[in-house]
Coordinates of C-alpha atoms in Angstrom, one line a residue:
Chain E
M68 CA 71.3 64.9 94.4
N69 CA 67.9 64.0 92.9
P70 CA 68.9 62.1 89.7
H71 CA 66.2 64.0 87.7
E72 CA 67.6 67.4 88.8
K73 CA 70.4 69.1 86.8
P74 CA 73.6 69.6 88.9
L75 CA 74.3 73.1 90.0
I76 CA 77.8 74.0 88.9
L77 CA 79.8 77.0 90.2
V78 CA 82.4 78.1 87.7
T79 CA 85.3 80.4 88.7
N80 CA 88.9 81.1 87.7
D81 CA 91.9 83.4 88.3
D82 CA 92.4 84.9 84.9
G83 CA 89.3 87.0 85.1
I84 CA 85.7 86.4 84.0
T85 CA 86.3 87.4 80.3
A86 CA 89.3 85.1 79.8
P87 CA 88.9 82.6 77.0
G88 CA 89.7 79.7 79.3
I89 CA 86.7 80.3 81.6
R90 CA 84.4 81.1 78.7
A91 CA 85.3 77.7 77.2
L92 CA 84.7 76.0 80.6
I93 CA 81.3 77.7 81.0
D94 CA 80.4 76.4 77.5
M95 CA 81.3 72.8 78.4
M96 CA 79.5 73.0 81.8
N97 CA 76.3 74.3 80.2
E98 CA 76.0 70.8 78.6
I99 CA 76.2 69.2 82.1
G100 CA 74.2 71.4 84.5
D101 CA 72.9 74.8 85.6
V102 CA 75.9 77.0 85.6
Y103 CA 76.6 79.9 87.9
V104 CA 79.7 82.0 87.3
V105 CA 81.3 84.1 90.1
A106 CA 84.8 85.1 88.9
P107 CA 87.3 87.9 89.4
D108 CA 86.7 91.1 87.4
S109 CA 90.5 91.3 86.5
P110 CA 93.4 88.9 86.3
Q111 CA 94.4 87.3 89.7
S112 CA 97.2 84.9 88.6
G113 CA 99.6 84.0 91.4
M114 CA 97.3 85.0 94.1
G115 CA 97.5 81.6 95.8
H116 CA 95.0 81.3 98.7
A117 CA 94.8 85.1 99.3
I118 CA 91.6 86.5 100.8
T119 CA 90.4 90.1 101.1
I120 CA 90.2 90.9 104.8
N121 CA 91.4 94.5 105.1
S122 CA 89.4 96.1 102.3
T123 CA 86.0 95.9 100.8
L124 CA 84.7 93.7 97.9
F125 CA 82.5 94.6 95.0
C126 CA 80.5 92.0 93.2
E127 CA 78.3 92.9 90.3
K128 CA 75.9 90.9 88.1
I129 CA 77.1 91.2 84.5
R130 CA 76.1 89.7 81.2
I131 CA 78.8 88.6 78.8
D132 CA 77.2 86.4 76.2
D133 CA 73.9 84.7 75.3
G134 CA 74.7 81.3 76.8
P135 CA 72.2 79.5 79.1
Q136 CA 74.1 81.0 82.1
K137 CA 73.6 84.6 80.8
D138 CA 71.6 85.7 83.8
R139 CA 73.8 83.9 86.3
E140 CA 77.2 85.7 86.1
W141 CA 78.8 87.9 88.7
A142 CA 82.2 89.7 88.5
C143 CA 83.9 90.2 91.8
S144 CA 86.7 92.7 92.7
G145 CA 88.5 90.1 95.0
T146 CA 90.6 87.1 94.7
P147 CA 89.5 83.6 93.4
V148 CA 89.0 82.5 97.0
D149 CA 86.9 85.5 97.7
C150 CA 84.7 84.6 94.7
V151 CA 84.0 81.1 96.1
K152 CA 83.3 82.4 99.5
L153 CA 80.9 85.1 98.2
A154 CA 79.2 82.7 95.8
I155 CA 78.4 80.2 98.5
T156 CA 77.5 82.8 101.1
K157 CA 75.6 85.4 99.2
I158 CA 74.9 84.4 95.6
L159 CA 74.0 80.8 94.9
P160 CA 70.4 79.6 95.6
R161 CA 71.9 76.4 97.2
I162 CA 75.2 74.7 97.9
P163 CA 76.6 73.7 94.4
D164 CA 77.0 70.1 93.4
I165 CA 80.4 70.9 92.1
C166 CA 82.8 73.8 91.7
V167 CA 85.1 74.0 88.7
S168 CA 87.9 76.5 88.3
G169 CA 89.7 77.4 85.1
I170 CA 90.5 76.7 82.5
N171 CA 93.7 78.3 83.6
H172 CA 96.0 79.9 81.0
G173 CA 99.2 78.0 81.9
S174 CA 100.0 74.8 83.8
N175 CA 99.3 74.3 87.5
S176 CA 101.0 71.0 87.8
S177 CA 103.5 70.0 90.5
I178 CA 104.6 72.9 92.8
N179 CA 102.5 75.4 90.9
V180 CA 99.4 74.2 92.7
I181 CA 100.6 76.2 95.7
Y182 CA 100.9 79.6 93.9
S183 CA 97.8 79.1 91.8
G184 CA 94.6 81.2 92.2
T185 CA 92.8 78.7 90.0
M186 CA 93.6 75.8 92.4
S187 CA 93.1 77.9 95.5
A188 CA 89.5 78.6 94.4
A189 CA 89.0 74.8 94.1
V190 CA 90.7 74.2 97.4
E191 CA 88.4 76.7 99.1
A192 CA 85.3 74.9 97.7
G193 CA 86.9 71.7 99.0
I194 CA 87.2 73.2 102.5
E195 CA 83.5 74.1 102.3
G196 CA 82.7 70.4 101.6
I197 CA 82.0 70.9 97.9
P198 CA 83.5 68.6 95.3
A199 CA 85.9 70.7 93.3
I200 CA 88.2 70.5 90.3
G201 CA 90.8 73.0 88.9
F202 CA 91.5 72.7 85.2
S203 CA 94.7 74.2 83.6
L204 CA 96.1 74.1 80.1
S205 CA 99.9 74.1 79.5
D206 CA 99.6 77.0 77.1
F207 CA 99.7 80.7 78.1
S208 CA 98.4 82.0 74.8
Y209 CA 95.0 83.8 74.7
S210 CA 94.3 82.0 71.4
A211 CA 95.1 78.5 72.9
D212 CA 92.8 75.7 72.0
F213 CA 90.8 75.2 75.2
Y214 CA 88.5 72.7 73.4
A215 CA 91.1 70.1 72.5
A216 CA 90.4 68.4 75.9
K217 CA 86.7 69.0 76.0
E218 CA 85.8 65.3 76.1
F219 CA 88.2 64.6 79.0
I220 CA 87.1 67.7 81.0
Q221 CA 83.4 66.7 80.7
K222 CA 84.2 63.1 81.6
I223 CA 86.1 64.1 84.7
V224 CA 83.3 66.4 85.9
R225 CA 80.6 63.8 85.2
E226 CA 82.5 61.1 87.1
S227 CA 83.2 63.5 90.0
I228 CA 79.5 64.2 90.4
E229 CA 78.5 60.6 90.0
K230 CA 81.1 59.0 92.1
E231 CA 80.6 61.4 95.0
M232 CA 84.2 62.4 96.0
P233 CA 84.9 62.3 99.7
K234 CA 84.5 65.6 101.4
G235 CA 87.6 67.8 101.2
M236 CA 89.0 66.0 98.1
I237 CA 89.9 68.3 95.2
L238 CA 91.2 67.4 91.8
N239 CA 94.1 69.2 90.1
V240 CA 93.7 68.5 86.3
N241 CA 96.3 69.6 83.9
I242 CA 96.0 69.3 80.1
P243 CA 99.0 69.0 77.8
K244 CA 99.4 71.5 74.9
L245 CA 98.5 69.1 72.2
P246 CA 95.9 68.8 69.4
K247 CA 92.9 66.8 70.3
E248 CA 93.9 63.6 68.5
Q249 CA 97.3 63.5 70.2
I250 CA 95.9 63.5 73.8
K251 CA 96.3 59.9 74.9
G252 CA 93.9 59.8 77.8
I253 CA 93.8 60.6 81.5
K254 CA 96.2 59.5 84.2
A255 CA 95.8 59.7 88.0
C256 CA 99.1 60.9 89.4
R257 CA 100.9 62.4 92.4
Q258 CA 102.3 66.0 92.5
A259 CA 105.8 66.0 91.1
N260 CA 108.5 67.5 93.4
A261 CA 109.6 70.5 91.4
V262 CA 110.8 74.0 92.1
W263 CA 111.1 77.4 90.4
K264 CA 114.7 78.7 90.3
E265 CA 114.0 82.4 90.5
S266 CA 115.9 85.3 89.4
Y267 CA 115.0 88.9 89.6
D268 CA 115.5 91.3 86.8
E269 CA 116.7 94.5 88.5
R270 CA 116.0 97.9 86.9
K271 CA 116.0 101.6 87.9
D272 CA 112.9 103.7 88.0
P273 CA 113.0 107.3 86.7
R274 CA 113.9 108.5 90.2
G275 CA 116.8 106.1 90.5
R276 CA 115.2 103.5 92.8
S277 CA 115.8 99.9 92.2
Y278 CA 112.9 97.7 91.3
Y279 CA 112.5 94.1 90.4
W280 CA 110.6 91.8 88.0
L281 CA 110.3 88.2 89.0
T282 CA 111.5 85.7 86.4
G283 CA 112.3 82.1 86.8
E284 CA 113.0 78.7 85.4
F285 CA 111.0 75.6 86.2
V286 CA 113.1 72.7 87.4
N287 CA 111.5 69.2 87.8
L288 CA 113.6 67.4 90.5
D289 CA 111.4 64.3 90.3
K290 CA 112.1 61.4 88.0
G291 CA 109.1 59.3 89.2
E292 CA 106.9 57.8 86.5
D293 CA 103.8 58.4 88.6
T294 CA 104.0 62.2 88.6
D295 CA 101.8 64.8 86.9
E296 CA 104.8 66.1 85.1
N297 CA 105.6 62.7 83.6
A298 CA 102.0 62.1 82.5
L299 CA 101.9 65.5 80.8
S300 CA 105.2 64.9 79.0
E301 CA 103.8 61.6 77.7
G302 CA 100.7 63.3 76.3
Y303 CA 98.2 62.5 79.0
V304 CA 95.8 64.7 81.0
S305 CA 97.0 64.5 84.6
V306 CA 94.7 64.2 87.6
V307 CA 96.2 64.7 91.0
P308 CA 93.8 64.3 94.0
I309 CA 94.7 66.9 96.6
Q310 CA 93.8 67.7 100.2
Y311 CA 94.2 70.7 102.4
D312 CA 95.5 68.9 105.4
M313 CA 99.1 70.0 105.2
T314 CA 100.3 67.9 108.2
A315 CA 103.4 65.8 107.6
H316 CA 101.9 63.1 109.7
H317 CA 105.0 60.8 109.5
F318 CA 107.1 63.5 111.2
I319 CA 105.1 63.9 114.3
S320 CA 106.8 61.0 116.0
D321 CA 110.2 62.4 115.1
L322 CA 109.3 65.7 116.7
N323 CA 108.4 63.8 119.9
Q324 CA 112.0 62.7 120.1
W325 CA 113.2 66.3 120.1
D326 CA 114.2 68.0 123.3
L327 CA 111.2 70.4 123.4
Chain B
M8 CA 127.1 74.2 109.2
N9 CA 130.4 74.8 110.9
P10 CA 129.7 74.4 114.6
H11 CA 131.8 77.5 115.4
E12 CA 129.9 79.6 112.9
K13 CA 126.8 81.5 114.0
P14 CA 123.7 80.4 112.1
L15 CA 122.3 82.8 109.5
I16 CA 118.7 83.5 110.2
L17 CA 116.2 85.0 107.8
V18 CA 113.3 86.7 109.6
T19 CA 110.1 87.7 107.8
N20 CA 106.4 88.0 108.5
D21 CA 103.1 89.2 107.1
D22 CA 102.1 92.0 109.4
G23 CA 104.8 94.3 108.1
I24 CA 108.4 95.0 109.1
T25 CA 107.5 97.4 112.0
A26 CA 104.9 95.1 113.6
P27 CA 105.6 94.3 117.3
G28 CA 105.5 90.6 116.6
I29 CA 108.4 90.6 114.2
R30 CA 110.4 93.1 116.3
A31 CA 110.1 90.6 119.2
L32 CA 111.1 87.7 117.0
I33 CA 114.2 89.6 115.7
D34 CA 115.2 90.3 119.3
M35 CA 115.0 86.6 120.2
M36 CA 116.8 85.5 117.1
N37 CA 119.7 88.0 117.7
E38 CA 120.6 85.8 120.7
I39 CA 120.9 82.8 118.4
G40 CA 122.5 83.9 115.2
D41 CA 123.2 86.5 112.5
V42 CA 119.8 87.9 111.7
Y43 CA 118.7 89.3 108.2
V44 CA 115.3 90.8 108.0
V45 CA 113.4 90.9 104.7
A46 CA 109.8 91.7 105.4
P47 CA 106.8 93.5 103.8
D48 CA 106.6 97.3 104.0
S49 CA 102.9 97.1 104.9
P50 CA 100.5 94.5 106.3
Q51 CA 99.9 91.5 104.1
S52 CA 97.6 89.4 106.3
G53 CA 95.5 86.8 104.4
M54 CA 97.8 86.9 101.4
G55 CA 98.3 83.1 101.4
H56 CA 100.9 82.0 99.0
A57 CA 100.4 85.0 96.7
I58 CA 103.4 86.1 94.6
T59 CA 103.8 89.3 92.5
I60 CA 104.1 88.4 88.9
N61 CA 102.2 91.1 87.0
S62 CA 103.8 94.1 88.7
T63 CA 107.2 95.3 90.0
L64 CA 108.7 94.9 93.4
F65 CA 110.5 97.6 95.4
C66 CA 112.9 96.5 98.2
E67 CA 114.8 99.0 100.2
K68 CA 117.3 98.7 103.0
I69 CA 116.0 100.4 106.1
R70 CA 117.1 100.9 109.7
I71 CA 114.5 100.6 112.4
D72 CA 116.4 100.2 115.7
D73 CA 119.9 99.7 117.1
G74 CA 119.8 95.9 117.4
P75 CA 122.7 93.8 116.1
Q76 CA 120.7 93.4 112.8
K77 CA 120.4 97.1 112.3
D78 CA 122.3 97.1 109.0
R79 CA 120.7 94.0 107.7
E80 CA 117.0 94.9 107.2
W81 CA 115.0 95.4 104.0
A82 CA 111.4 96.4 103.5
C83 CA 109.8 95.0 100.4
S84 CA 106.6 96.1 98.6
G85 CA 105.5 92.6 97.9
T86 CA 103.9 89.6 99.6
P87 CA 105.6 87.5 102.3
V88 CA 106.5 84.9 99.7
D89 CA 108.0 87.6 97.5
C90 CA 110.2 88.6 100.5
V91 CA 111.6 85.1 100.9
K92 CA 112.3 84.7 97.1
L93 CA 114.0 88.2 97.0
A94 CA 116.0 87.5 100.2
I95 CA 117.3 84.2 98.9
T96 CA 117.9 85.4 95.3
K97 CA 119.2 89.0 95.7
I98 CA 119.9 89.9 99.3
L99 CA 121.4 87.3 101.6
P100 CA 125.2 86.5 101.4
R101 CA 124.4 82.8 101.4
I102 CA 121.5 80.3 101.8
P103 CA 120.2 80.8 105.4
D104 CA 120.4 78.1 108.0
I105 CA 116.8 78.7 108.9
C106 CA 113.9 81.0 108.0
V107 CA 111.6 82.1 110.8
S108 CA 108.3 83.9 110.1
G109 CA 106.2 85.9 112.5
I110 CA 105.4 86.3 115.3
N111 CA 102.0 86.6 113.7
H112 CA 99.4 88.8 115.4
G113 CA 96.7 86.1 115.6
S114 CA 96.5 82.3 115.4
N115 CA 97.5 80.3 112.3
S116 CA 96.4 77.0 113.7
S117 CA 94.3 74.4 111.9
I118 CA 92.8 75.6 108.5
N119 CA 94.3 79.1 109.0
V120 CA 97.6 77.7 107.7
I121 CA 96.2 77.9 104.2
Y122 CA 95.3 81.6 104.3
S123 CA 98.3 82.8 106.2
G124 CA 101.0 84.9 104.7
T125 CA 103.2 84.1 107.7
M126 CA 103.0 80.4 107.0
S127 CA 103.3 80.8 103.3
A128 CA 106.6 82.6 103.7
A129 CA 107.8 79.7 105.8
V130 CA 106.4 77.2 103.2
E131 CA 108.3 79.1 100.4
A132 CA 111.5 78.7 102.3
G133 CA 110.7 75.0 102.7
I134 CA 110.2 74.7 99.0
E135 CA 113.7 76.2 98.6
G136 CA 115.1 73.5 100.9
I137 CA 115.6 75.8 103.9
P138 CA 114.4 74.7 107.4
A139 CA 111.5 77.0 108.2
I140 CA 109.2 77.8 111.1
G141 CA 106.2 80.1 111.3
F142 CA 105.3 81.5 114.7
S143 CA 101.9 82.9 115.6
L144 CA 100.3 84.1 118.8
S145 CA 96.6 83.7 119.5
D146 CA 96.2 87.4 120.3
F147 CA 95.5 90.1 117.7
S148 CA 96.3 93.0 120.0
Y149 CA 99.3 95.2 119.0
S150 CA 100.2 95.3 122.7
A151 CA 100.1 91.5 123.1
D152 CA 102.9 89.9 125.1
F153 CA 105.1 88.4 122.4
Y154 CA 107.8 87.5 125.0
A155 CA 105.7 85.2 127.1
A156 CA 106.8 82.2 124.9
K157 CA 110.3 83.4 124.3
E158 CA 111.9 80.4 126.0
F159 CA 109.8 78.0 123.8
I160 CA 110.4 79.9 120.6
Q161 CA 114.2 79.9 121.1
K162 CA 114.1 76.2 122.1
I163 CA 112.2 75.2 118.9
V164 CA 114.6 77.3 116.7
R165 CA 117.7 75.8 118.3
E166 CA 116.4 72.3 118.0
S167 CA 115.4 72.8 114.4
I168 CA 118.9 73.9 113.5
E169 CA 120.6 71.2 115.5
K170 CA 118.4 68.3 114.5
E171 CA 118.5 69.2 110.8
M172 CA 114.9 68.9 109.6
P173 CA 114.4 66.9 106.4
K174 CA 114.2 69.1 103.3
G175 CA 110.8 70.5 102.7
M176 CA 109.7 70.1 106.3
I177 CA 108.1 73.3 107.8
L178 CA 106.9 73.8 111.4
N179 CA 103.7 75.7 112.2
V180 CA 104.0 76.9 115.8
N181 CA 101.1 78.5 117.6
I182 CA 101.3 80.1 121.0
P183 CA 98.3 80.3 123.4
K184 CA 97.3 83.7 124.7
L185 CA 98.6 83.1 128.3
P186 CA 101.0 84.6 130.7
K187 CA 104.4 82.9 130.7
E188 CA 103.9 80.9 133.9
Q189 CA 100.7 79.4 132.6
I190 CA 102.2 78.0 129.3
K191 CA 102.5 74.3 130.0
G192 CA 105.0 73.3 127.4
I193 CA 105.2 72.2 123.7
K194 CA 103.1 69.6 121.9
A195 CA 103.7 68.1 118.5
C196 CA 100.3 67.9 116.8
R197 CA 98.4 67.5 113.6
Q198 CA 96.4 70.3 111.9
A199 CA 92.8 70.2 113.2
N200 CA 90.0 69.9 110.8
A201 CA 88.3 73.3 111.1
V202 CA 86.5 75.8 108.9
W203 CA 85.4 79.4 108.8
K204 CA 81.7 79.9 108.5
E205 CA 81.7 83.1 106.6
S206 CA 79.2 85.8 106.4
Y207 CA 79.4 89.0 104.4
D208 CA 78.3 92.3 105.8
E209 CA 76.6 94.0 102.9
R210 CA 76.6 97.9 102.7
K211 CA 76.0 100.6 100.1
D212 CA 78.7 103.0 98.9
P213 CA 77.8 106.7 98.4
R214 CA 76.9 105.9 94.8
G215 CA 74.5 103.1 95.8
R216 CA 76.6 100.1 94.8
S217 CA 76.7 97.2 97.1
Y218 CA 80.0 96.2 98.7
Y219 CA 80.9 93.6 101.2
W220 CA 83.1 93.1 104.3
L221 CA 84.2 89.5 105.1
T222 CA 83.3 88.4 108.6
G223 CA 83.3 84.9 109.9
E224 CA 83.1 82.5 112.8
F225 CA 85.7 79.8 113.4
V226 CA 84.3 76.3 113.8
N227 CA 86.4 73.4 115.0
L228 CA 84.9 70.2 113.5
D229 CA 87.6 68.1 115.0
K230 CA 87.4 66.5 118.5
G231 CA 90.7 64.7 118.2
E232 CA 93.1 65.1 121.2
D233 CA 96.1 65.1 118.9
T234 CA 95.2 68.4 117.2
D235 CA 96.8 71.9 117.4
E236 CA 93.5 73.3 118.5
N237 CA 93.3 70.9 121.4
A238 CA 96.9 71.6 122.5
L239 CA 96.3 75.3 122.5
S240 CA 93.1 75.0 124.5
E241 CA 95.0 73.0 127.1
G242 CA 97.7 75.7 127.4
Y243 CA 100.4 74.2 125.2
V244 CA 102.4 75.7 122.4
S245 CA 101.4 73.6 119.4
V246 CA 103.9 72.5 116.7
V247 CA 102.5 71.0 113.5
P248 CA 105.0 69.7 110.9
I249 CA 103.7 70.6 107.5
Q250 CA 104.7 69.7 103.9
Y251 CA 103.9 71.2 100.6
D252 CA 103.0 68.0 98.8
M253 CA 99.3 68.4 98.7
T254 CA 98.7 65.0 97.0
A255 CA 96.0 62.9 98.7
H256 CA 98.1 59.7 98.0
H257 CA 95.4 57.3 99.3
F258 CA 92.9 58.5 96.8
I259 CA 95.0 57.8 93.7
S260 CA 93.9 54.1 93.7
D261 CA 90.2 55.2 94.0
L262 CA 90.7 57.4 90.9
N263 CA 92.0 54.5 89.0
Q264 CA 88.7 52.8 89.5
W265 CA 86.8 55.6 87.9
D266 CA 85.7 55.4 84.3
L267 CA 88.2 58.0 82.9

């Protein structure tokens, strides 16, 4: 990137283009670069890395506020991953210098990375060779304080642009639910080994058919001090570098011992 | 597992419970253990690791054929991952000995693992501590020959049960589109580094609004001989061990050098 040029920043999320979390992130990114927003027109939480292949996508230019990005926002009928693909292929004037996704309403630490539309959007950008970061706040409330970690969010984005992350590297950033003055700093971590212990609330519809609501309890199985869960519990912003090569490389030699 | 007991096998997929690929897999698994089927009631391709959290799920017992599993099949309105969660939480009499997903109509090698509902179902079982395997055939046709690799599929399942895979390990098995006698064997591999170069076919709806169809071209960027793409091109069934820890462990020390 030419150092005199402002970075081109693609902003997306999974809670929808009008969610307070993305509006705060757009605001923060406007201070760093030229912001383009391509985000879902409705909530897409829990969509993981879903893409729309068997139906059509709509994508419309809309104007939501008077910020510097006011003429560079598009609402898309698809998933977060669709938004990134469409942005890169059809909308942006050039490949962005960075893609930021969020700020998600709720944590995407540990195993949540795998269910998260916020993180999948970032991963998709990573697959396309674009530095990418997903931001999430451990607070589901629509009136959550998304600005408490503004300084840390901007620092991470600026460093990611300056340090030129290796291709395919994505950052999963989680922010503890704390007032600004109680956030202790930033910690680089690994993904904690945790699991959701699900239960399903079974009900009957008016015609007598059973239906189910997913509920669940989060269980951290990992006592390591180097995990994102631990950093968050200690009041730090956690940063986990993630990759999309899912190969368990160490197990290939074991497989070669099998009778296959 | 008691060696005199038959293994309990959960079968799911993403193409829907009536797709030829899952019917073939059920047939093959009936020769190995007690089969329970919990699969989507409609096609769910490209759903990745999506879960249903903002709406309800229906799940109904149905009978499709006269196989030994005839009274142990459920069709679910949700995603492949929902099916696995529901099966484990509400349907199965005990934790299954193995979960097999597929046979997918189309390849899930290399980067496709990340978009695939077939593989996400297997990954979900892995997260729950259940040995899991996703099977995919490099042939989209509904009349594809899913039985060409029967011997290999059964061998991999039997070995996975016998060898007791480590918790959280999942196998991504892809089968080349070849007649039985031309399949050379099985190769343990790593996920190839590949990417989809997308384009969107833009059209106008009757009211003049633009809409888009996703299309794309698969590009293998990886010339390694140890990849799944290479094994498939040489006529082997590829087996990639995968894990759900997405941490890029080697990059944590780099992050600690950043000014954060």
